[in-house]
Coordinates of C-alpha atoms and ligand atoms in Angstrom, one line a residue:
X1 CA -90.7 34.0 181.7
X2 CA -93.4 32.3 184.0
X3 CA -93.8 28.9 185.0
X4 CA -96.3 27.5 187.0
X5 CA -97.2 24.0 189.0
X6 CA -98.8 21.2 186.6
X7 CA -100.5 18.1 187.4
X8 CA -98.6 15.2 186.0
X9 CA -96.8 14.3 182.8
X10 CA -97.3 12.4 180.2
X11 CA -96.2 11.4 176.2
X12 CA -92.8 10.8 174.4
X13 CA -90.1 13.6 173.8
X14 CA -87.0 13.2 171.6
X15 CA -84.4 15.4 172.9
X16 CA -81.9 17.5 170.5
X17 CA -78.4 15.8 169.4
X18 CA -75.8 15.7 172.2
X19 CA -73.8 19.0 172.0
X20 CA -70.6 17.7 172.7
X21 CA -70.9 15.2 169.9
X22 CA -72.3 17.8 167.8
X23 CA -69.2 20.2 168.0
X24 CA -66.7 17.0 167.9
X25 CA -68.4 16.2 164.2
X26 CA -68.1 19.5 162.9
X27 CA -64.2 19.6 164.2
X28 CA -63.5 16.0 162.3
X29 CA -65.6 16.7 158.9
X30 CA -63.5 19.9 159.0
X31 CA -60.4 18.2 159.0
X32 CA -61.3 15.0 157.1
X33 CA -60.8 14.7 153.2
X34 CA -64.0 14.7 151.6
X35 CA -68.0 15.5 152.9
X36 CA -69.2 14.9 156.1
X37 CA -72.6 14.3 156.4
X38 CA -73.7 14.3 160.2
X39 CA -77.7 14.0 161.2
X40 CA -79.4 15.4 164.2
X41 CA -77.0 17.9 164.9
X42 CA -77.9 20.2 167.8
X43 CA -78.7 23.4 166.8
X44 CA -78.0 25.0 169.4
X45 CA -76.1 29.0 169.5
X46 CA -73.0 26.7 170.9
X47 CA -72.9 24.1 167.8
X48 CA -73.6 27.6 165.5
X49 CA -70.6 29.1 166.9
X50 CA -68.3 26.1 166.2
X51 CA -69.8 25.6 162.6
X52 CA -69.4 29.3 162.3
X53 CA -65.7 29.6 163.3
X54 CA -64.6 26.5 161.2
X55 CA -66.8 28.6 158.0
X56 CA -64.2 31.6 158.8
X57 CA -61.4 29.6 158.3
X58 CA -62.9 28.2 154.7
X59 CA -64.7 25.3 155.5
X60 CA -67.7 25.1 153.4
X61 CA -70.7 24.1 156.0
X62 CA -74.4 23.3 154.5
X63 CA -77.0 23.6 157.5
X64 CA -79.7 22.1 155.7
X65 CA -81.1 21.8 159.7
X66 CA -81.6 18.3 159.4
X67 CA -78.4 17.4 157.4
X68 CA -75.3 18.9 158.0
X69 CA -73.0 18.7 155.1
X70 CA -68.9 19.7 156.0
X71 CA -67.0 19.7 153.3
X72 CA -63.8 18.7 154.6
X73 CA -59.6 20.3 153.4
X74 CA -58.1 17.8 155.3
X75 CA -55.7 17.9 158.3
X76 CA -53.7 21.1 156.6
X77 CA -57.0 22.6 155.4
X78 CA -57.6 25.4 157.2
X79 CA -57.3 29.1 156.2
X80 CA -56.1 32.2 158.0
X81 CA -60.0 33.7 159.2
X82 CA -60.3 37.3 158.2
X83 CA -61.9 38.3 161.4
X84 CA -61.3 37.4 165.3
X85 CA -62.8 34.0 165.5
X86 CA -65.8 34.4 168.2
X87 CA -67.0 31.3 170.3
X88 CA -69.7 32.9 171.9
X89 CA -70.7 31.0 175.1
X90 CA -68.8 27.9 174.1
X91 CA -66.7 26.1 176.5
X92 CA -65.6 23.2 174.2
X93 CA -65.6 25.4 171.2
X94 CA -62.6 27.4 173.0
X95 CA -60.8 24.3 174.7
X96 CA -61.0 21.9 171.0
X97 CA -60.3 24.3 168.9
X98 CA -57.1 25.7 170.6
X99 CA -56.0 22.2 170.1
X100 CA -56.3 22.6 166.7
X101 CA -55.4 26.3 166.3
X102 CA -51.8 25.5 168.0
X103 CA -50.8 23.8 164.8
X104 CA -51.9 25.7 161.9
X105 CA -49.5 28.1 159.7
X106 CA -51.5 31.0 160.9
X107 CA -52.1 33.7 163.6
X108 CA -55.7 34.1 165.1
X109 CA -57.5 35.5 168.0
X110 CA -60.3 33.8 169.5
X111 CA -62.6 35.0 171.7
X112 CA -66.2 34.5 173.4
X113 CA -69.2 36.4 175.4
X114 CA -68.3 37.9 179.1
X115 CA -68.7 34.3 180.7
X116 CA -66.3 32.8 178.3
X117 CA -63.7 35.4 179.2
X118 CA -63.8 34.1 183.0
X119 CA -63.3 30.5 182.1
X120 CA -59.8 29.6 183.0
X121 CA -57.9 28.6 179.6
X122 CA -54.9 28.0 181.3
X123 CA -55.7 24.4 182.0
X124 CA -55.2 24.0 178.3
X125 CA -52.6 26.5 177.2
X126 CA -49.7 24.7 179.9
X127 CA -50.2 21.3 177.8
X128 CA -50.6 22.8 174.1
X129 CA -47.7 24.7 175.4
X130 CA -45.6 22.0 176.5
X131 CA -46.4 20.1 172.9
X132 CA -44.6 23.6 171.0
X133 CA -48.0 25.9 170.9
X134 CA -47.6 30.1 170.8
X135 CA -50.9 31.2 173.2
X136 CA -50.7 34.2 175.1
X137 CA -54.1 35.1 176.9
X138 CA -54.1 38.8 175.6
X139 CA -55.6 40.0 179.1
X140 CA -52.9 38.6 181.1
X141 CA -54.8 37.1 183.3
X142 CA -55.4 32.9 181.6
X143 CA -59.0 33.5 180.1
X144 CA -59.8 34.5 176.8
X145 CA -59.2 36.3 174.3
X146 CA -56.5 34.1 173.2
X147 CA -54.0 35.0 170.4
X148 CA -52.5 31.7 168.7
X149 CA -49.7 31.6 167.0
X150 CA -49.7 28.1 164.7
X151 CA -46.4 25.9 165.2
X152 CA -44.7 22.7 165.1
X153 CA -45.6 20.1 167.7
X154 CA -44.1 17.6 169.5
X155 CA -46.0 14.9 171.4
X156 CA -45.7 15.1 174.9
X157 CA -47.5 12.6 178.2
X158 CA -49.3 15.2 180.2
X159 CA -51.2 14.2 183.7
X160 CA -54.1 16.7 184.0
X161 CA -54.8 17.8 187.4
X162 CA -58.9 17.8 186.3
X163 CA -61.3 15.2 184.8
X164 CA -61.6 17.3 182.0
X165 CA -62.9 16.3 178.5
X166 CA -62.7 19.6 177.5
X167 CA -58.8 19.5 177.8
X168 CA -57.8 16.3 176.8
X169 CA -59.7 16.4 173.5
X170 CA -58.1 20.4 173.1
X171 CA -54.7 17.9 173.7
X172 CA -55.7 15.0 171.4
X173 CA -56.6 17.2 168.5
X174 CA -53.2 18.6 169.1
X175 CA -51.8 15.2 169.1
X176 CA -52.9 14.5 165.6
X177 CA -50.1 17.3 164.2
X178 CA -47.6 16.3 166.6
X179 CA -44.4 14.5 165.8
X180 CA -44.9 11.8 167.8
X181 CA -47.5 9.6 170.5
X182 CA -49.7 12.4 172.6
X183 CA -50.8 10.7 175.8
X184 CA -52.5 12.2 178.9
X185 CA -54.1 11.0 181.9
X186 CA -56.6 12.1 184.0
X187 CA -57.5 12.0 188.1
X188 CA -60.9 10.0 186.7
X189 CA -62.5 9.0 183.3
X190 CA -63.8 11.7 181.8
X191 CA -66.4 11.8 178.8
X192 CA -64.5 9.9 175.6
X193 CA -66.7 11.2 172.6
X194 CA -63.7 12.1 170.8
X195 CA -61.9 9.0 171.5
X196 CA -64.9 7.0 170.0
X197 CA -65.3 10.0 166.9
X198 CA -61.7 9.5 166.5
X199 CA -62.2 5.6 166.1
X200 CA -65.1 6.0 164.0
X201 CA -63.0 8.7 161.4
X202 CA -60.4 5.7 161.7
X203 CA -57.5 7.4 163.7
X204 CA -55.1 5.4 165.9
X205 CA -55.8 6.2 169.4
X206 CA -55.6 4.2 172.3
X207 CA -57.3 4.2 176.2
X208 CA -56.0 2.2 179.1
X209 CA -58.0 3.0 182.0
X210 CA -57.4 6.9 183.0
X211 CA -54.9 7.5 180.0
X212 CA -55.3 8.1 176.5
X213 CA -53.0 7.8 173.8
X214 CA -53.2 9.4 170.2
X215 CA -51.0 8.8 167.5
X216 CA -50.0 11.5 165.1
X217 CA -52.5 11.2 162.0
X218 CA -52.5 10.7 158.1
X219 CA -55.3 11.7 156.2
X220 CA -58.5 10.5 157.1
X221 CA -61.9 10.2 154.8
X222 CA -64.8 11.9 155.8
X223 CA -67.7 10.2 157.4
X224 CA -71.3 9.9 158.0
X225 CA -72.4 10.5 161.9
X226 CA -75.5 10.2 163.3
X227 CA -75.7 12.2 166.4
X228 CA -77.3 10.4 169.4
X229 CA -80.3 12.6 171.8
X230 CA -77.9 14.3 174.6
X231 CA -78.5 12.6 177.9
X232 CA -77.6 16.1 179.8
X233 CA -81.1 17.9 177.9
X234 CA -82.9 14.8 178.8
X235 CA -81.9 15.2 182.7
X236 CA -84.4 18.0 183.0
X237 CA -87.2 15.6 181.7
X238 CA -85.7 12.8 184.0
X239 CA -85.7 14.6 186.9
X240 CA -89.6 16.1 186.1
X241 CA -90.8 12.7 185.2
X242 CA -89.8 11.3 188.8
X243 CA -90.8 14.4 190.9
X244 CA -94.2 15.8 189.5
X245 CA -96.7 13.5 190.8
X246 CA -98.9 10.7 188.4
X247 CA -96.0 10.8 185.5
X248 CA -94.9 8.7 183.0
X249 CA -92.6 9.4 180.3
X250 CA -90.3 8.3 177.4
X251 CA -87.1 9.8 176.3
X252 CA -86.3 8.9 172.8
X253 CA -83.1 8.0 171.5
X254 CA -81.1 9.3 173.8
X255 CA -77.2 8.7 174.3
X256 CA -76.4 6.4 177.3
X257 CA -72.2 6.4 176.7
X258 CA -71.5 4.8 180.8
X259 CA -68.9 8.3 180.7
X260 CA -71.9 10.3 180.9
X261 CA -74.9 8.2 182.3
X262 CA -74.2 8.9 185.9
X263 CA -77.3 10.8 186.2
X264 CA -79.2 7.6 185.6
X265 CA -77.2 5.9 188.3
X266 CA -77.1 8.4 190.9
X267 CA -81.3 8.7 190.5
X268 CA -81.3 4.4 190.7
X269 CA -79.6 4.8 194.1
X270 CA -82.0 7.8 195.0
X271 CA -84.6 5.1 194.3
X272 CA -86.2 5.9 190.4
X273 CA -88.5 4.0 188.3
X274 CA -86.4 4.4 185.0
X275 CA -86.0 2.0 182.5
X276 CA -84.0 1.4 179.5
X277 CA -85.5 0.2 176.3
X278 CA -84.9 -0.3 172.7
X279 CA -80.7 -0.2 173.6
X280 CA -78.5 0.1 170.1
X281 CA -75.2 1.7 168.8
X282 CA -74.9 4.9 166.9
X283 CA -71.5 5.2 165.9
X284 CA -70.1 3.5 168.5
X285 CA -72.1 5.3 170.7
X286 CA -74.5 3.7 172.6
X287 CA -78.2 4.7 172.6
X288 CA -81.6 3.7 174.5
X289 CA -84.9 4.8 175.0
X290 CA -85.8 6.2 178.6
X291 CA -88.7 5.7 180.4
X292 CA -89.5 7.5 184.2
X293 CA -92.3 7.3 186.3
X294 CA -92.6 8.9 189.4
X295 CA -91.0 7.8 192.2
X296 CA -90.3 7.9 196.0
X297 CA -86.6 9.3 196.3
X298 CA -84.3 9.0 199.5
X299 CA -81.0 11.8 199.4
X300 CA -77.7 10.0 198.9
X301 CA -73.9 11.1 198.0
X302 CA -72.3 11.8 195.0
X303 CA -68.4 12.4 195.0
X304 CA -65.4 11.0 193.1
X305 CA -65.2 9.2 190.0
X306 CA -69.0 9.4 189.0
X307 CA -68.9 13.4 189.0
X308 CA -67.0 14.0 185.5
X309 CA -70.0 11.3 184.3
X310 CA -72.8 13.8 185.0
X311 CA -70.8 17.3 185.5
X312 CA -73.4 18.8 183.8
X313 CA -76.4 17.5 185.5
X314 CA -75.8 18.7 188.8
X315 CA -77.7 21.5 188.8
X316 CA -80.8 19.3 188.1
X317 CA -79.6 16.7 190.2
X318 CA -80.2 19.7 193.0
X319 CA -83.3 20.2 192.2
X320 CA -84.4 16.4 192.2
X321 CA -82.5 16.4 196.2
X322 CA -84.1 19.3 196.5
X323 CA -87.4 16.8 197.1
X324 CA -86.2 13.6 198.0
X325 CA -86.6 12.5 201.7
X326 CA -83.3 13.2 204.0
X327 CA -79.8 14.7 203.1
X328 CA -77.7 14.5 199.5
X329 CA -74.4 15.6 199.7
X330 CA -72.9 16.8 196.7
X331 CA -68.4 16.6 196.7
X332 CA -65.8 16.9 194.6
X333 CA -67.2 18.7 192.2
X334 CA -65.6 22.3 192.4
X335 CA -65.4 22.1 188.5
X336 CA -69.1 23.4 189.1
X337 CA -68.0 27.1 189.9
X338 CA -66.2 27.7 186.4
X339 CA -69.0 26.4 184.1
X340 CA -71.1 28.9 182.2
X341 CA -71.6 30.5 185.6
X342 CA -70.7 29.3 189.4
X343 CA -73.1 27.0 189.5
X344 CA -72.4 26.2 193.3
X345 CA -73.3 29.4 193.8
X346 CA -76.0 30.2 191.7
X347 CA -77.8 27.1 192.3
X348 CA -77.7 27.5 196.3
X349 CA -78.9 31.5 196.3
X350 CA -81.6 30.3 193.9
X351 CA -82.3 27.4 195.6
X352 CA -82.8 28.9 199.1
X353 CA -84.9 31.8 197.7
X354 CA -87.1 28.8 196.6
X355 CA -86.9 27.8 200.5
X356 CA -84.9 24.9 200.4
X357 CA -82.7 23.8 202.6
X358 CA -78.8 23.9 201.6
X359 CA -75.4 24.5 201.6
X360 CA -72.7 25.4 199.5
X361 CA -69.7 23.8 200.1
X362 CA -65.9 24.4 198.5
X363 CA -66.7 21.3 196.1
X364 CA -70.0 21.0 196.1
X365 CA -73.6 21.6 198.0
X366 CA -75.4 20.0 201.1
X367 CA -79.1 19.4 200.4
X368 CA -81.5 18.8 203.5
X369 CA -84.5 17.1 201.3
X370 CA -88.0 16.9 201.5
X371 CA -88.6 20.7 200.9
X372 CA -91.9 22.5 199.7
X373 CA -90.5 24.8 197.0
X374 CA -92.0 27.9 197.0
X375 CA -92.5 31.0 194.6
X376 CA -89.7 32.9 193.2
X377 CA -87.5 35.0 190.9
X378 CA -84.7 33.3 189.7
X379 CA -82.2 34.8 187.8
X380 CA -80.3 32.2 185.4
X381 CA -77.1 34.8 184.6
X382 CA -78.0 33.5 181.4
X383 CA -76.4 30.1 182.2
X384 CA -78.8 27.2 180.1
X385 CA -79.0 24.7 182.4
X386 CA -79.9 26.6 185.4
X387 CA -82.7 28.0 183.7
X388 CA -83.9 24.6 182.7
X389 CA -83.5 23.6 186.3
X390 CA -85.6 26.1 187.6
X391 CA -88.2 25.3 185.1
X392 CA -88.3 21.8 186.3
X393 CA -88.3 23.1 189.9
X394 CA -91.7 25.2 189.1
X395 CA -93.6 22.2 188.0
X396 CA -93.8 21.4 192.4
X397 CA -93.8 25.1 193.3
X398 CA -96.6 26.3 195.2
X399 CA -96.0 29.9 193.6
X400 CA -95.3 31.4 189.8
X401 CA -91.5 31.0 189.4
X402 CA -90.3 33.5 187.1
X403 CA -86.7 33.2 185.9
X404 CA -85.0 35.6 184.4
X405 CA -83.0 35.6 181.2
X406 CA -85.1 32.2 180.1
X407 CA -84.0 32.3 176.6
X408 CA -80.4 31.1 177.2
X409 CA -81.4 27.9 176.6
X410 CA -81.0 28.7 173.0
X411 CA -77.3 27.7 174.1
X412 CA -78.0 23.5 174.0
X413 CA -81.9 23.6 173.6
X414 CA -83.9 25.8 171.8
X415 CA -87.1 24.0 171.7
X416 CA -87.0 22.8 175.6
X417 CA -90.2 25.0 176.8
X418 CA -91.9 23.7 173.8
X419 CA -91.4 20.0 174.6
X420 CA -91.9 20.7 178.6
X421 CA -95.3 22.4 177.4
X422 CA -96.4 19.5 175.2
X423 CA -95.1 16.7 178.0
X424 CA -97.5 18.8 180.6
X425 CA -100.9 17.9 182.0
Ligands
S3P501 C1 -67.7 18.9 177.5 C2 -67.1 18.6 178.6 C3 -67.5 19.1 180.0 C4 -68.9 19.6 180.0 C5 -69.2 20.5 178.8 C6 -68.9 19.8 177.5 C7 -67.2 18.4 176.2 O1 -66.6 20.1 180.4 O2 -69.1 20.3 181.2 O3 -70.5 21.0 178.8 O4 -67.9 18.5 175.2 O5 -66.1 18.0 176.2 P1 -65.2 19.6 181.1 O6 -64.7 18.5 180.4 O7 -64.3 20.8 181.1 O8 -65.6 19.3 182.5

């Protein structure tokens, strides 16, 4: 696919539902009593596969596209799936549900595409491990395929080495089959979607500070969730608002939850026009209208606690240092290089064919700003959210930039050229 420079632009988007609420409502309507009812769920190949592996194991799910109904079995529901149960390119698919899996009365395999089976798993299977779980990583070698033999639990305190949502909720859905309190704590605050979902389905879980605590759970009814817009999708538009020249837009309804805003903070500090309107609560979750104009941007540095906040927003956050005057340096972030691809690694070659100015580091990138981006071929290695970085990046290009493998933002945004085309002048 090829994108070229635009002119400004201008109008109102409303982004798709946040993914990792998305896949946290499926997992509780699954195992709550009764139906679920969730709105403005993200469509997205990644939501599909978790509503498609919780259908294999007899949960009846009605995509009506813009009402999901899950008819939930409750906490002992589940059935043994007939087939392997197949994630696709789904991170937190893998990580929650092996949570979950550990404490059935059934054997299963799970398994995902080729970037799935690098993803380290073993950053979950230590902890389920430690609480009673069978997981043996069939390879050998701490990825997927998985093979998980359902068992007793026992509650265990676990410190996790990384700011990892991904593992802690895998550990607090755990928790809930466990015969006692599941805690863990974490180097820094990392998102707390399932803490909040968990509230909201009325489970008895606790946060002080870095540490979480979950008590084992009873029955719970189901619910009805709304899903808020997912700030990460509306980073692209961010970004694009404050670097193409003469723009002015609003972001509708997106989620602003302070675990994940820190794109809105680091681009304050670079210097943004953004402001927040029409602030409520969805479910505990809070939600805002965002409006960006473009804006004058200075480099700055982003390290410690704020990177689990917008993990997934650095590769656009590249981009957007990419043009800012002076230098951004980018630290303790080395979680980048086992997303969906190494995005340290990616993003720099891509980056520098563009002619920009950087670095990789071990944890992160140094960006020498103020560059003209040129012309290029990109490849995305079919990871979503450098595509839609690139995409952004071509709006300033002074050449076509084609990337390759475009359509992998079916993954958390299947409508995003669509709503880029409509936003441009
Ligand atoms: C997610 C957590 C993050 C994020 C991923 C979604 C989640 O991963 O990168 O896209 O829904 O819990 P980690 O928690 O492993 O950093």
């Amino acid at each position: 696919m090829i994108f070229h420079k635009i002119h400004s632009l201008k109008g109102e988007v409303t982004v798709p539902g946040d993914k990792s609420i998305s896949h946290r409502a499926i997992m509780l309507g699954s195992l709550a009593q009764g139906t679920t009812e969730i709105t403005n769920f993200l469509q997205g190949e990644d939501c599909l596969s978790t509503i498609r592996c919780f259908g294999q194991m007899g949960i009846h799910i009605e995509n009506n596209k813009d009402t999901i109904l899950v008819h939930g079995k409750g906490l002992h529901g589940l059935r043994k799936p007939d087939e392997i149960l197949d994630v696709g390119n789904s991170g937190t698919t893998t990580r929650l549900i092996s949570g979950i899996l550990s404490a059935t009365d059934f054997e299963v395999t799970l398994t995902g595409d080729s970037s799935i089976q690098k993803r380290p798993m073993g950053r979950i299977i230590t902890p389920l491990t430690m609480m009673g779980a069978k997981i043996e990583s069939i390879k050998g070698n701490g990825c997927a395929p998985l093979f998980i033999t359902g068992s007793k639990l026992k509650g265990i305190h676990y410190i996790s080495e990384v700011a990892s949502a991904q593992v802690k909720s895998g550990i607090l859905l755990a928790g809930l089959y466990a015969d006692g309190e599941t805690s863990i704590t974490e180097p820094y605050v990392s998102r707390n979607h399932t803490e909040l979902m968990f509230q909201y389905f009325g489970i008895d879980i606790q946060t002080d500070n870095t540490t979480v605590t979950v008590q084992p759970a009873k029955e719970f009814p189901a619910s009805q969730v709304v899903v808020p817009g997912d700030i990460s999708s509306a980073a692209y538009f961010i970004v694009a608002g404050l670097i193409v020249p003469n723009s002015e837009i609003r972001i509708k309804n997106v989620g602003i939850n302070p675990t994940r805003d820190g794109i809105i903070k680091v681009c304050e500090q670079m210097g943004a026009n953004i402001t927040l309107e029409n602030i409520t609560d969805t479910n505990g979750e809070p939600t805002a209208d965002i409006i960006v104009r473009s804006s004058e941007l200075t480099g700055t540095i982003i390290e410690g606690g704020i990177i689990p906040t917008l993990i997934d927003e650095l590769p656009i956050i590249a981009i957007l240092a990419a043009v800012a005057k002076g230098q951004t340096v980018i630290k303790d972030a080395s979680e980048l290089k086992v997303k969906e691809s190494n995005r340290i690694d990616v993003m720099v070659k891509n980056l520098k064919l563009m002619g920009v100015d950087v670095e990789g580091t071990e944890d992160g990138m140094i960006i020498n700003g103020g560059n003209t981006l040129h012309g290029a071929t990109i490849d995305s290695k079919l990871d979503h959210r450098i595509a839609m970085s690139f995409a952004i990046a071509a709006l300033l290009a002074d050449g076509p930039i084609e990337i390759l493998g475009a359509e992998c933002v079916n993954i958390s945004y299947p409508d995003f050229y669509t709503h880029l085309n409509d936003l441009s002048q």
